PDB file of C-alpha atoms in Angstrom:
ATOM      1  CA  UNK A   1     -65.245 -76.283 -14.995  1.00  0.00           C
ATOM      2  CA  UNK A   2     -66.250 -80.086 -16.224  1.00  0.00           C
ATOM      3  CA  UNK A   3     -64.936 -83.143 -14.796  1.00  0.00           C
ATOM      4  CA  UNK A   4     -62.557 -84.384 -16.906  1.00  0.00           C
ATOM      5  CA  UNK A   5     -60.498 -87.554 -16.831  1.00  0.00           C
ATOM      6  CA  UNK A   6     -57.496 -84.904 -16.005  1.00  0.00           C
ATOM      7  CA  UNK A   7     -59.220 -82.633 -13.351  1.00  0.00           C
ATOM      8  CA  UNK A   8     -60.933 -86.051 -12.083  1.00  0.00           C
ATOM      9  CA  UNK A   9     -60.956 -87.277  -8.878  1.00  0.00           C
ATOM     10  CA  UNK A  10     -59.695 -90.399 -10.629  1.00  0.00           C
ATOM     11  CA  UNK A  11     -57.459 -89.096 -12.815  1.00  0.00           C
ATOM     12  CA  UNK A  12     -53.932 -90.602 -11.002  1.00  0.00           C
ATOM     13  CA  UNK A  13     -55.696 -94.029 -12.930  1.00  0.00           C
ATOM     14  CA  UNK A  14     -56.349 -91.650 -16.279  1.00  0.00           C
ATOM     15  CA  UNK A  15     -54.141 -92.588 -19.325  1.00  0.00           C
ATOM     16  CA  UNK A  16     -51.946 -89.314 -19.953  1.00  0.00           C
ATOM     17  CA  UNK A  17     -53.429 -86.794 -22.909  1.00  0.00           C
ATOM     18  CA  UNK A  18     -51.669 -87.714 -26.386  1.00  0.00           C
ATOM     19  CA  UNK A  19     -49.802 -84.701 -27.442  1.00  0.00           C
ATOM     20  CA  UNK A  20     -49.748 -83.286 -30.912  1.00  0.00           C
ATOM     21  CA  UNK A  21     -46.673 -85.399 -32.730  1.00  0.00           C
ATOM     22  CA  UNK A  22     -46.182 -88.155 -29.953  1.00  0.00           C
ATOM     23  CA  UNK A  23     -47.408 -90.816 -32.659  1.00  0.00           C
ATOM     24  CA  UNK A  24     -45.206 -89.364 -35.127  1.00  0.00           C
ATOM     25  CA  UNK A  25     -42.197 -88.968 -32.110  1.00  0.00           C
ATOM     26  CA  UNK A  26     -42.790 -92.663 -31.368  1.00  0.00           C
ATOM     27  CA  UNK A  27     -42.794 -93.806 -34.762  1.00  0.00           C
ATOM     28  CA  UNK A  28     -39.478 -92.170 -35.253  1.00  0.00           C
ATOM     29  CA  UNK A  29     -38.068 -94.161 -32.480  1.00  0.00           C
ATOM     30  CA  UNK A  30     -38.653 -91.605 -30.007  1.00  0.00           C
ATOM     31  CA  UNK A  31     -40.277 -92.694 -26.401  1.00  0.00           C
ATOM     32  CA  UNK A  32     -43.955 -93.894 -26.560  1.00  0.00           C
ATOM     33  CA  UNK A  33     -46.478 -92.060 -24.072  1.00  0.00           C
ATOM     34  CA  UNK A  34     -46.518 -95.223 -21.937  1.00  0.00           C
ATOM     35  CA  UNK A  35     -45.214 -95.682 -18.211  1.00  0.00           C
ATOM     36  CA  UNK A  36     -43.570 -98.683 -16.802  1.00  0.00           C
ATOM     37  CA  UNK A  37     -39.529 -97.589 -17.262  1.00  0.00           C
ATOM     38  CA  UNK A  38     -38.813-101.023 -16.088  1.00  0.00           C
ATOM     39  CA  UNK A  39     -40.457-102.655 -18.876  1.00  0.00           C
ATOM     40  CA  UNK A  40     -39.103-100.589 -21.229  1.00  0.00           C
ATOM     41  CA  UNK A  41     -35.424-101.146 -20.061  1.00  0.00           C
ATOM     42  CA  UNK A  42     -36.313-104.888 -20.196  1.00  0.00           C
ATOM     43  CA  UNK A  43     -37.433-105.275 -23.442  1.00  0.00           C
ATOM     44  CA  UNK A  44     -34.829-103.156 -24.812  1.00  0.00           C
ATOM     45  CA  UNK A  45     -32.048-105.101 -22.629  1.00  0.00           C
ATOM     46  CA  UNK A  46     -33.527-107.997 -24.530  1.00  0.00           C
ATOM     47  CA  UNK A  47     -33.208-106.748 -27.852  1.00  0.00           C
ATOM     48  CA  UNK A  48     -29.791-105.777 -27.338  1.00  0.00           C
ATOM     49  CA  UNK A  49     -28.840-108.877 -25.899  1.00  0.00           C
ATOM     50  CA  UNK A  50     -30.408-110.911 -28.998  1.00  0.00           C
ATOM     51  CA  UNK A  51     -28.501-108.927 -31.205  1.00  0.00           C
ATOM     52  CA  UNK A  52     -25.070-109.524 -29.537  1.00  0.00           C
ATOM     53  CA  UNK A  53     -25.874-112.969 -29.390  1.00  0.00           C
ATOM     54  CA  UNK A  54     -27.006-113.480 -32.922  1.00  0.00           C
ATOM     55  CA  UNK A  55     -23.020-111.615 -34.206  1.00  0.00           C
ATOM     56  CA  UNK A  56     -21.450-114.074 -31.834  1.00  0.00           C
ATOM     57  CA  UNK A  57     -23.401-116.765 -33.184  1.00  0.00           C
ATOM     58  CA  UNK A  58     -23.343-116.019 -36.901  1.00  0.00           C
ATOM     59  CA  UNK A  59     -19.343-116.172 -36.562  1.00  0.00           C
ATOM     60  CA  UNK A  60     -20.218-119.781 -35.862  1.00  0.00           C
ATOM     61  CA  UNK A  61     -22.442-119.760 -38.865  1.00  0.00           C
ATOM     62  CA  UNK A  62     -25.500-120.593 -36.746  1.00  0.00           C
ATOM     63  CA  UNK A  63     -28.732-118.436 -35.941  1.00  0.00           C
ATOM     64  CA  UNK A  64     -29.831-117.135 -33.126  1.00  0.00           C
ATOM     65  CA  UNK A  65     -31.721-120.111 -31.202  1.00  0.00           C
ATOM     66  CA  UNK A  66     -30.132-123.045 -33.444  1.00  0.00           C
ATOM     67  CA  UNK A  67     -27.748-122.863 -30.152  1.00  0.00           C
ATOM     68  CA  UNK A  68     -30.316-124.053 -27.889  1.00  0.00           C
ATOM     69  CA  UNK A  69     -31.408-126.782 -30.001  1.00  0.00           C
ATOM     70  CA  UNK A  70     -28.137-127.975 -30.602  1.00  0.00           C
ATOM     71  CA  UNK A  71     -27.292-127.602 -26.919  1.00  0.00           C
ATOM     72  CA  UNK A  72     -30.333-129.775 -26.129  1.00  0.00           C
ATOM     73  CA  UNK A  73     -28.906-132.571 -28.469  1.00  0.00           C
ATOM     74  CA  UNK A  74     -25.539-133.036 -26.969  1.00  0.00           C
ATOM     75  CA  UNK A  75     -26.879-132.663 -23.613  1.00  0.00           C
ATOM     76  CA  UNK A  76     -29.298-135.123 -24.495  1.00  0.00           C
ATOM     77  CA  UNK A  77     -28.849-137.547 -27.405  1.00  0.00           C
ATOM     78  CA  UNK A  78     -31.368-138.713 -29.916  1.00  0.00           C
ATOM     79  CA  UNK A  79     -34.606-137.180 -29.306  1.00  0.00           C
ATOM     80  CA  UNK A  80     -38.070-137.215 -31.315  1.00  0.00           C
ATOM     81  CA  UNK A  81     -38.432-134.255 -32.727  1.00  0.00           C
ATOM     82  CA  UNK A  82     -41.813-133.754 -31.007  1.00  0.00           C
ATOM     83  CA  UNK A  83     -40.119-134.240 -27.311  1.00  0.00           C
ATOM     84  CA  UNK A  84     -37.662-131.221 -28.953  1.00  0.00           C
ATOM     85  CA  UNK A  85     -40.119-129.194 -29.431  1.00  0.00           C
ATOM     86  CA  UNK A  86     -41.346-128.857 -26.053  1.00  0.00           C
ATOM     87  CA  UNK A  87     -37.799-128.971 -24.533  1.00  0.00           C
ATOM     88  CA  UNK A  88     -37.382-126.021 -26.450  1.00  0.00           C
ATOM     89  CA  UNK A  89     -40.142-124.285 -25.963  1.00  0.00           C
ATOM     90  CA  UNK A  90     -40.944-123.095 -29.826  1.00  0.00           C
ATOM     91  CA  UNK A  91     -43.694-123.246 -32.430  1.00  0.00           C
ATOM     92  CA  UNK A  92     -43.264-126.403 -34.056  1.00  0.00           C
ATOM     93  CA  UNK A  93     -42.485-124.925 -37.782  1.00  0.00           C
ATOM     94  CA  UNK A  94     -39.581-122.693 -36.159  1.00  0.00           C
ATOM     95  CA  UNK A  95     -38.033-126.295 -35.036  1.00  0.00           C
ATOM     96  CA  UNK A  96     -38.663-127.941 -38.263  1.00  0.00           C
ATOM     97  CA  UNK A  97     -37.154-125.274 -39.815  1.00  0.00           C
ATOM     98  CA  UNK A  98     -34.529-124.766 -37.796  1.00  0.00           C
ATOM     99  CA  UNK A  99     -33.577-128.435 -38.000  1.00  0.00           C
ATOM    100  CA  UNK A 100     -33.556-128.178 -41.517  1.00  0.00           C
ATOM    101  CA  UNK A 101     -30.923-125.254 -41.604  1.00  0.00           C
ATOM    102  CA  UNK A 102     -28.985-127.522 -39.150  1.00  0.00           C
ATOM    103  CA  UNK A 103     -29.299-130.226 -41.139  1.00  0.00           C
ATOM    104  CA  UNK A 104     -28.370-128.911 -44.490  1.00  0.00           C
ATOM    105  CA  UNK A 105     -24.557-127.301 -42.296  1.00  0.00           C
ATOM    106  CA  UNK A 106     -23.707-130.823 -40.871  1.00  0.00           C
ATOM    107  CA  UNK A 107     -24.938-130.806 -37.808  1.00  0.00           C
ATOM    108  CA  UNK A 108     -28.056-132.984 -37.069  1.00  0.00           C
ATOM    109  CA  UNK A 109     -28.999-135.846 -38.729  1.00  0.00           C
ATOM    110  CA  UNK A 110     -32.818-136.467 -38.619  1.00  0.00           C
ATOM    111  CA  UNK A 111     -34.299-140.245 -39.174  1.00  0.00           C
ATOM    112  CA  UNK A 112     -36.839-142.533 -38.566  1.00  0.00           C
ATOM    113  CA  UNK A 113     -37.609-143.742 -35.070  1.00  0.00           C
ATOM    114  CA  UNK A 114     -37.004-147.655 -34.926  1.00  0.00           C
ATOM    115  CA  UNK A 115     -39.556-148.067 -32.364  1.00  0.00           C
ATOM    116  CA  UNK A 116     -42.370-145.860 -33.985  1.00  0.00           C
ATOM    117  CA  UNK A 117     -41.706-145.103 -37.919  1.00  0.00           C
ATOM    118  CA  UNK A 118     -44.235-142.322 -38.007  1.00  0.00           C
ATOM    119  CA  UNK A 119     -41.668-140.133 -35.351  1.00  0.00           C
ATOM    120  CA  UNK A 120     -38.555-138.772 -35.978  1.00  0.00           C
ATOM    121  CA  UNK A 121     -35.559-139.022 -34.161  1.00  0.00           C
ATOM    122  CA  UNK A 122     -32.830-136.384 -34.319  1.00  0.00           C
ATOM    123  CA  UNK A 123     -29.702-135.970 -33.030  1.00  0.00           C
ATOM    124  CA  UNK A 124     -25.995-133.681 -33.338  1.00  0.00           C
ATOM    125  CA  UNK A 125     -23.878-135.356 -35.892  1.00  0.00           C
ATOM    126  CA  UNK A 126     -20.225-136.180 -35.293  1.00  0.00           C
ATOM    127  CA  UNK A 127     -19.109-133.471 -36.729  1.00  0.00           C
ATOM    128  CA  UNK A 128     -20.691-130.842 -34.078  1.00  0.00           C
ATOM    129  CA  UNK A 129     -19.233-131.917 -31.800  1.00  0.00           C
ATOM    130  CA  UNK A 130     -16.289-129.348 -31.983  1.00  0.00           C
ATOM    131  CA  UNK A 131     -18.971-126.659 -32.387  1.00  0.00           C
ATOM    132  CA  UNK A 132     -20.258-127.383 -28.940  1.00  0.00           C
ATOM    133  CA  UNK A 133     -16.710-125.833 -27.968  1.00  0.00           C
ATOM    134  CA  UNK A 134     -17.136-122.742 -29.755  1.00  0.00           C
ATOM    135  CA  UNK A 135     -20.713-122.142 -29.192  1.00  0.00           C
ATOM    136  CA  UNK A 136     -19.430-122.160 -24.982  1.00  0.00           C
ATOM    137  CA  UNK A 137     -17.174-119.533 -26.366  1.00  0.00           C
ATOM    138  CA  UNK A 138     -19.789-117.482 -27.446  1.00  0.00           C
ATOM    139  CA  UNK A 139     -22.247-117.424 -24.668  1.00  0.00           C
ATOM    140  CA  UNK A 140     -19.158-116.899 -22.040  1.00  0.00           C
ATOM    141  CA  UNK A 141     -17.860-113.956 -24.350  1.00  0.00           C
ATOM    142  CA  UNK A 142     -21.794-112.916 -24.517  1.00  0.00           C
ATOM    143  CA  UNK A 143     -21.880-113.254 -20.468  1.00  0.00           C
ATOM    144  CA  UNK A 144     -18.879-111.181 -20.351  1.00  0.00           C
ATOM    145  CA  UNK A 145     -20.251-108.699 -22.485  1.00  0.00           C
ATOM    146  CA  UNK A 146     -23.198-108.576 -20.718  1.00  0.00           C
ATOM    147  CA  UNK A 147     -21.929-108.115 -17.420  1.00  0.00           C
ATOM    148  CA  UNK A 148     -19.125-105.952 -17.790  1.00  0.00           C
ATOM    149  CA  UNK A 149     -18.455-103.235 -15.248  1.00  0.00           C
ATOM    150  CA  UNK A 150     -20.430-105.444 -12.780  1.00  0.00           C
ATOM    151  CA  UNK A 151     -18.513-106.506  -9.692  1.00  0.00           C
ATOM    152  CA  UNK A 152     -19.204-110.662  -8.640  1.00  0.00           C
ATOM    153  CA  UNK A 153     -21.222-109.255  -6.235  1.00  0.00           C
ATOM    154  CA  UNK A 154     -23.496-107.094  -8.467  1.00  0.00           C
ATOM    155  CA  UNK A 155     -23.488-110.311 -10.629  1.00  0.00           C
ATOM    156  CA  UNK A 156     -24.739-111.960  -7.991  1.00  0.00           C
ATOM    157  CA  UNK A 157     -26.946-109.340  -7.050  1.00  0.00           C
ATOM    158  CA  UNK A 158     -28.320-109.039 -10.730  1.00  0.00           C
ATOM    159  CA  UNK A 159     -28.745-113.280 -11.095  1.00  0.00           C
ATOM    160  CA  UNK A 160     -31.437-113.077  -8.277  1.00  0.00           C
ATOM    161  CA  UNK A 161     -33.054-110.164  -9.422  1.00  0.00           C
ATOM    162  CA  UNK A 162     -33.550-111.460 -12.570  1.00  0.00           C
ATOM    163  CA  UNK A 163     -35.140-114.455 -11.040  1.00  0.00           C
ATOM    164  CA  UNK A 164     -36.854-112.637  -8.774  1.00  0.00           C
ATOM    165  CA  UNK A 165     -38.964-111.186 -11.810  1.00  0.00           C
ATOM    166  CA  UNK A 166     -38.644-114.026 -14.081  1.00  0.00           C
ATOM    167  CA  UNK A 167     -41.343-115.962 -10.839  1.00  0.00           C
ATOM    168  CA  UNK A 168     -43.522-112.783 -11.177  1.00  0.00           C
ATOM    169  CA  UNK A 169     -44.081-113.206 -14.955  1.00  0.00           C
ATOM    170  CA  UNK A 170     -44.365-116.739 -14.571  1.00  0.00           C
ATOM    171  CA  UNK A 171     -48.397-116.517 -13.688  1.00  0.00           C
ATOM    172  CA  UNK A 172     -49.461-119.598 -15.786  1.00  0.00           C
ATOM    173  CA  UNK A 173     -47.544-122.706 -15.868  1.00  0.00           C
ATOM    174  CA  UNK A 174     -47.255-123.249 -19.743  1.00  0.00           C
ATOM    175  CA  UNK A 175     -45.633-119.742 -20.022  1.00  0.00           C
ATOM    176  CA  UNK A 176     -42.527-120.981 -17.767  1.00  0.00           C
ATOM    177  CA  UNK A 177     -39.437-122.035 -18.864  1.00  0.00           C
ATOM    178  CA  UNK A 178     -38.837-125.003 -17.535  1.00  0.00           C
ATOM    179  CA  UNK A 179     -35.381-124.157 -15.928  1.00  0.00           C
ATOM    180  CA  UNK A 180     -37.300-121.429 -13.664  1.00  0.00           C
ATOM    181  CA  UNK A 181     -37.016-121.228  -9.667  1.00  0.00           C
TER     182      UNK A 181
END
């Protein structure tokens, strides 16, 4: 008999043999050929949670993320739109045009920095203000969706899990949110 990467002495490191159809089963939104259950629960925990978030939020008429931006504002105040960015950790043309949705619905106001007329300043109008209410709403109706059927002590339980694996992924500084430990 050959040596095979399945009758290997190696072979609890081999990559399992496709099967005829697992592309197609895959494709069809079947399970991949991949291990790592974890992983897999994780991302599609993720997913699911993005989606719940984004119906909450569009019944505020806001997309999914233009919370955290607006968030940062009120917490903050005027920022530059460059000092934003990296408090919000995205690409800098998902900012722009997420300001520019915000903009256009009220609820930032974007202008020229007095002290340096080539930055911009931004900041939550007036008028958000009451949206900061209901966008609390939605992340506690979110949180209780989330965690329902969890006792406070699986909550708990859950919380420092969560950042138990969030410090394992961190591996490189720049790929940390800045709220992590």
């Amino acid at each position: 008999m050959s040596s095979t990467p399945a009758n290997s002495a190696n072979s609890a490191n081999a990559l399992p043999a496709r099967t005829a159809g697992s592309a197609d089963h895959a494709a069809c939104g079947g399970p991949a050929d991949l291990t790592g259950p974890v992983s897999l629960a994780l991302s599609r925990v993720a997913r699911l949670h993005r989606t719940a978030a984004g119906r909450h939020l569009r019944a505020l008429g806001l997309y999914p993320g233009q919370e955290f931006v607006m968030m940062q504002l009120w917490d903050k105040g005027p920022v530059r739109q460059s000092e934003l960015i990296k408090a919000v950790e995205l690409d800098p043309s998902t900012v722009t045009k997420t300001l520019q949705r915000l903009e256009q619905a009220g609820h930032v106001r974007r202008s020229p920095d007095p002290c340096d007329r080539r930055a911009v300043l931004v900041e939550a109008t007036e008028e958000s203000s009451g949206l900061w209410y209901d966008v609390a709403g939605a992340w506690g109706a979110l949180e209780e969706q989330t965690l329902s059927g969890l006792s406070a002590r699986d909550r708990d339980e859950f919380t420092r899990l969560l950042a138990l694996v969030e410090r394992n992924l961190c591996t490189e500084p720049e790929a940390c949110p800045k709220s992590s430990e």
